[in-house]
Amino acid sequence: MDARETIKKAEKLIEKSQLGDDDKHFMIVALYFHGHVCPAMPAAFRAGRVALRKLGIERERDSVSKVYVETGHHQAAGCFADGVQVATGCTFGKDNIFKTNYGKWAFTLVDEKNRAVRVTVKPEVMEGNFSSAFIEERKKGILPSKVNPEFALKVFEATLARKEEDFFKVSEIFNYPIEEKKVESCFYAVRCQACGELVAENYIRYKRGKLLCIPCSGYDS
Ligand SMILES: [Zn+2]
Ligand SMILES: [Zn+2]
């Protein structure tokens, strides 16, 4: 079975799961966006939907709500952050998801009134994933898309079937003040006078009479 076939099978599992129609739709989006079948992405997807429901808000279409996701670098199951993005609509492109790099499978969703909810995967669930055949293969250096499809689909299916209350620890709603001044988006761009590439005006550097992009300027940022 190649990776595409495995994804198709996972899609079928989503369709026949107990999830609501909107959850099913976006979970399939998440599956294709993510690109392989694993346990962390779908766990995070479900967690993201729990957070939206807890706050009583819709999936973010703009950049009003924000997510602080606690995964880090070189961390197993960092795939978690992809599930959170698709579920909540807070994405890298909209610049409203931020990594705290705590190395945890958790996140906080904050709405426009600074109402927040933090969701974590219960430790026993993550520990179960870590002792799965899927992770055993990953530890041997096998890429996620190359793991035995049977192992991948097994953990994926378990993630769909698990009851929310057995899956997540969900905080009460709390206040999460975001100290932030409103900065308007920059709709203007300038060509770098060294490389000729287009740069958002607010990222242009001025060096010895020239307007330069950051890499051409030699400055760090
Ligand atoms: Zn993954
Ligand atoms: Zn340049």
Tab-separated table of C-alpha atoms and ligand atoms in Angstrom:
chain	number	residue	atom	x	y	z
A	1	MET	CA	0.000	0.000	0.000
A	2	ASP	CA	1.533	3.352	-0.882
A	3	ALA	CA	1.093	6.518	1.171
A	4	ARG	CA	-1.807	7.738	-0.995
A	5	GLU	CA	-3.730	4.540	-0.495
A	6	THR	CA	-3.157	4.734	3.258
A	7	ILE	CA	-4.530	8.278	3.285
A	8	LYS	CA	-7.585	7.136	1.289
A	9	LYS	CA	-8.208	4.436	3.883
A	10	ALA	CA	-7.872	6.978	6.690
A	11	GLU	CA	-10.378	9.207	4.872
A	12	LYS	CA	-12.868	6.323	4.835
A	13	LEU	CA	-12.334	5.865	8.581
A	14	ILE	CA	-13.152	9.546	9.138
A	15	GLU	CA	-16.308	9.257	7.039
A	16	LYS	CA	-17.663	6.354	9.028
A	17	SER	CA	-16.626	7.787	12.422
A	18	GLN	CA	-18.987	9.337	14.976
A	19	LEU	CA	-17.672	12.866	14.348
A	20	GLY	CA	-20.056	15.611	13.224
A	21	ASP	CA	-20.207	16.569	9.541
A	22	ASP	CA	-18.206	19.793	9.906
A	23	ASP	CA	-15.530	18.006	11.947
A	24	LYS	CA	-15.352	15.243	9.338
A	25	HIS	CA	-14.976	17.758	6.519
A	26	PHE	CA	-12.116	19.682	8.106
A	27	MET	CA	-10.430	16.540	9.417
A	28	ILE	CA	-10.216	15.277	5.848
A	29	VAL	CA	-8.734	18.658	4.876
A	30	ALA	CA	-6.242	18.211	7.731
A	31	LEU	CA	-5.343	14.703	6.598
A	32	TYR	CA	-4.474	15.806	3.057
A	33	PHE	CA	-2.759	18.965	4.277
A	34	HIS	CA	-0.623	16.953	6.705
A	35	GLY	CA	0.313	14.299	4.151
A	36	HIS	CA	0.613	11.103	6.190
A	37	VAL	CA	-1.387	9.026	8.641
A	38	CYS	CA	-0.217	9.323	12.260
A	39	PRO	CA	-1.699	9.628	15.767
A	40	ALA	CA	-0.670	13.189	16.737
A	41	MET	CA	-2.257	15.210	13.943
A	42	PRO	CA	-5.768	13.758	14.390
A	43	ALA	CA	-5.492	14.007	18.190
A	44	ALA	CA	-4.675	17.685	17.831
A	45	PHE	CA	-7.445	18.175	15.309
A	46	ARG	CA	-9.998	16.796	17.730
A	47	ALA	CA	-8.500	18.883	20.549
A	48	GLY	CA	-8.813	22.013	18.416
A	49	ARG	CA	-12.495	21.365	17.798
A	50	VAL	CA	-13.058	20.794	21.533
A	51	ALA	CA	-11.467	24.188	22.221
A	52	LEU	CA	-13.692	25.976	19.670
A	53	ARG	CA	-16.805	24.423	21.173
A	54	LYS	CA	-15.717	25.271	24.713
A	55	LEU	CA	-15.309	28.949	23.794
A	56	GLY	CA	-18.414	28.831	21.582
A	57	ILE	CA	-16.606	30.346	18.613
A	58	GLU	CA	-16.387	29.450	14.941
A	59	ARG	CA	-13.283	28.231	13.151
A	60	GLU	CA	-11.169	31.341	12.537
A	61	ARG	CA	-11.539	32.858	9.086
A	62	ASP	CA	-9.347	35.913	9.678
A	63	SER	CA	-6.759	36.582	12.365
A	64	VAL	CA	-8.963	37.491	15.300
A	65	SER	CA	-8.446	34.473	17.552
A	66	LYS	CA	-4.978	33.172	18.365
A	67	VAL	CA	-3.352	29.900	19.303
A	68	TYR	CA	-0.282	29.303	21.460
A	69	VAL	CA	0.787	25.742	20.705
A	70	GLU	CA	3.295	24.191	23.088
A	71	THR	CA	5.155	21.777	20.804
A	72	GLY	CA	8.846	22.402	20.150
A	73	HIS	CA	11.561	21.434	17.680
A	74	HIS	CA	12.865	17.864	17.175
A	75	GLN	CA	9.950	16.577	19.230
A	76	ALA	CA	8.147	13.334	18.390
A	77	ALA	CA	4.540	13.923	17.448
A	78	GLY	CA	5.238	17.566	16.595
A	79	CYS	CA	2.613	16.828	13.920
A	80	PHE	CA	0.266	17.998	16.667
A	81	ALA	CA	0.666	21.618	15.527
A	82	ASP	CA	-0.748	20.812	12.060
A	83	GLY	CA	-3.957	19.382	13.505
A	84	VAL	CA	-4.412	22.451	15.697
A	85	GLN	CA	-3.958	24.755	12.709
A	86	VAL	CA	-6.561	23.109	10.513
A	87	ALA	CA	-9.062	22.589	13.342
A	88	THR	CA	-8.978	26.133	14.677
A	89	GLY	CA	-8.207	28.034	11.470
A	90	CYS	CA	-5.349	29.775	13.291
A	91	THR	CA	-2.520	29.249	10.853
A	92	PHE	CA	1.067	30.077	10.101
A	93	GLY	CA	-0.046	32.078	7.039
A	94	LYS	CA	-2.457	34.235	9.024
A	95	ASP	CA	0.246	34.783	11.628
A	96	ASN	CA	-2.088	33.884	14.475
A	97	ILE	CA	-0.489	30.676	15.729
A	98	PHE	CA	2.641	30.814	17.866
A	99	LYS	CA	4.895	28.040	19.159
A	100	THR	CA	6.012	28.276	22.766
A	101	ASN	CA	8.495	25.372	22.338
A	102	TYR	CA	7.667	23.789	25.716
A	103	GLY	CA	7.769	20.260	24.249
A	104	LYS	CA	4.171	19.518	25.274
A	105	TRP	CA	1.152	18.294	23.353
A	106	ALA	CA	-1.033	21.181	24.405
A	107	PHE	CA	-2.274	24.539	23.229
A	108	THR	CA	-4.240	27.575	24.332
A	109	LEU	CA	-6.890	29.123	22.092
A	110	VAL	CA	-7.662	32.785	22.791
A	111	ASP	CA	-10.642	34.643	21.323
A	112	GLU	CA	-11.025	38.344	20.522
A	113	LYS	CA	-12.247	39.112	24.063
A	114	ASN	CA	-9.162	37.404	25.528
A	115	ARG	CA	-11.246	34.446	26.681
A	116	ALA	CA	-8.995	31.407	26.576
A	117	VAL	CA	-9.081	27.656	26.946
A	118	ARG	CA	-6.088	25.340	27.274
A	119	VAL	CA	-6.372	21.769	26.039
A	120	THR	CA	-3.840	19.008	26.665
A	121	VAL	CA	-3.827	15.396	25.570
A	122	LYS	CA	-4.088	13.227	28.689
A	123	PRO	CA	-0.641	11.814	29.581
A	124	GLU	CA	-1.862	8.204	29.516
A	125	VAL	CA	-3.090	8.660	25.926
A	126	MET	CA	0.245	10.079	24.772
A	127	GLU	CA	2.095	7.322	26.666
A	128	GLY	CA	-0.095	4.784	24.855
A	129	ASN	CA	0.878	6.334	21.525
A	130	PHE	CA	4.538	6.201	22.507
A	131	SER	CA	4.349	2.460	23.111
A	132	SER	CA	2.477	1.796	19.838
A	133	ALA	CA	3.894	-0.183	16.911
A	134	PHE	CA	3.707	3.085	14.926
A	135	ILE	CA	6.214	4.820	17.224
A	136	GLU	CA	8.385	1.693	17.416
A	137	GLU	CA	8.838	1.973	13.641
A	138	ARG	CA	9.470	5.718	13.887
A	139	LYS	CA	12.198	5.081	16.487
A	140	LYS	CA	13.925	2.846	13.945
A	141	GLY	CA	14.142	5.864	11.658
A	142	ILE	CA	11.273	4.915	9.344
A	143	LEU	CA	9.564	8.023	7.962
A	144	PRO	CA	5.903	8.471	8.985
A	145	SER	CA	4.626	7.937	5.427
A	146	LYS	CA	6.647	4.691	5.181
A	147	VAL	CA	5.455	3.120	8.438
A	148	ASN	CA	3.547	-0.140	7.993
A	149	PRO	CA	0.055	1.137	6.994
A	150	GLU	CA	-1.587	-1.330	9.340
A	151	PHE	CA	0.179	0.274	12.333
A	152	ALA	CA	-0.577	3.810	11.141
A	153	LEU	CA	-4.256	3.126	10.482
A	154	LYS	CA	-4.628	1.374	13.832
A	155	VAL	CA	-3.475	4.404	15.858
A	156	PHE	CA	-5.439	6.730	13.587
A	157	GLU	CA	-8.651	4.772	14.077
A	158	ALA	CA	-8.149	4.681	17.857
A	159	THR	CA	-7.833	8.479	17.763
A	160	LEU	CA	-11.196	8.760	16.015
A	161	ALA	CA	-12.964	6.379	18.377
A	162	ARG	CA	-11.711	7.731	21.719
A	163	LYS	CA	-14.242	9.681	23.758
A	164	GLU	CA	-13.377	13.331	24.340
A	165	GLU	CA	-13.485	12.959	28.117
A	166	ASP	CA	-10.967	10.100	27.964
A	167	PHE	CA	-8.789	12.005	25.530
A	168	PHE	CA	-8.269	15.553	26.717
A	169	LYS	CA	-7.901	17.701	29.757
A	170	VAL	CA	-9.818	20.904	29.038
A	171	SER	CA	-9.348	23.929	31.280
A	172	GLU	CA	-12.088	26.218	32.437
A	173	ILE	CA	-12.348	29.423	30.431
A	174	PHE	CA	-9.838	31.958	31.723
A	175	ASN	CA	-8.649	35.436	30.849
A	176	TYR	CA	-5.506	35.566	28.687
A	177	PRO	CA	-4.503	39.190	28.251
A	178	ILE	CA	-2.559	39.742	25.077
A	179	GLU	CA	-0.451	42.854	25.319
A	180	GLU	CA	-0.435	43.921	21.761
A	181	LYS	CA	-0.660	47.206	20.012
A	182	LYS	CA	-2.690	47.168	16.838
A	183	VAL	CA	-0.375	47.253	13.859
A	184	GLU	CA	-1.863	47.746	10.422
A	185	SER	CA	-0.968	45.307	7.635
A	186	CYS	CA	1.503	46.637	5.087
A	187	PHE	CA	0.034	46.643	1.572
A	188	TYR	CA	3.113	48.111	-0.108
A	189	ALA	CA	6.191	46.389	-1.454
A	190	VAL	CA	9.587	47.493	-2.769
A	191	ARG	CA	12.141	45.773	-5.021
A	192	CYS	CA	15.449	45.097	-3.271
A	193	GLN	CA	18.136	47.134	-5.054
A	194	ALA	CA	20.591	44.232	-4.873
A	195	CYS	CA	18.685	41.022	-5.675
A	196	GLY	CA	15.623	42.565	-7.320
A	197	GLU	CA	13.179	40.505	-5.246
A	198	LEU	CA	10.012	42.050	-3.934
A	199	VAL	CA	9.920	42.770	-0.183
A	200	ALA	CA	7.112	43.999	2.068
A	201	GLU	CA	7.935	47.668	2.719
A	202	ASN	CA	8.061	47.196	6.505
A	203	TYR	CA	10.892	44.661	6.048
A	204	ILE	CA	13.095	46.853	3.868
A	205	ARG	CA	16.485	47.874	5.281
A	206	TYR	CA	18.333	51.052	4.280
A	207	LYS	CA	22.077	50.620	3.896
A	208	ARG	CA	24.500	53.148	2.394
A	209	GLY	CA	21.940	54.730	0.137
A	210	LYS	CA	20.240	51.516	-0.949
A	211	LEU	CA	16.930	49.882	-0.142
A	212	LEU	CA	17.728	46.233	0.546
A	213	CYS	CA	16.042	43.049	1.652
A	214	ILE	CA	17.245	41.615	4.968
A	215	PRO	CA	19.500	38.902	3.459
A	216	CYS	CA	21.168	41.387	1.056
A	217	SER	CA	21.627	43.918	3.862
A	218	GLY	CA	23.624	41.438	5.945
A	219	TYR	CA	21.622	42.419	9.038
A	220	ASP	CA	20.070	39.716	11.224
A	221	SER	CA	16.538	41.037	11.016
B	1	ZN	ZN	2.086	13.276	11.376
B	2	ZN	ZN	17.857	41.429	-1.822
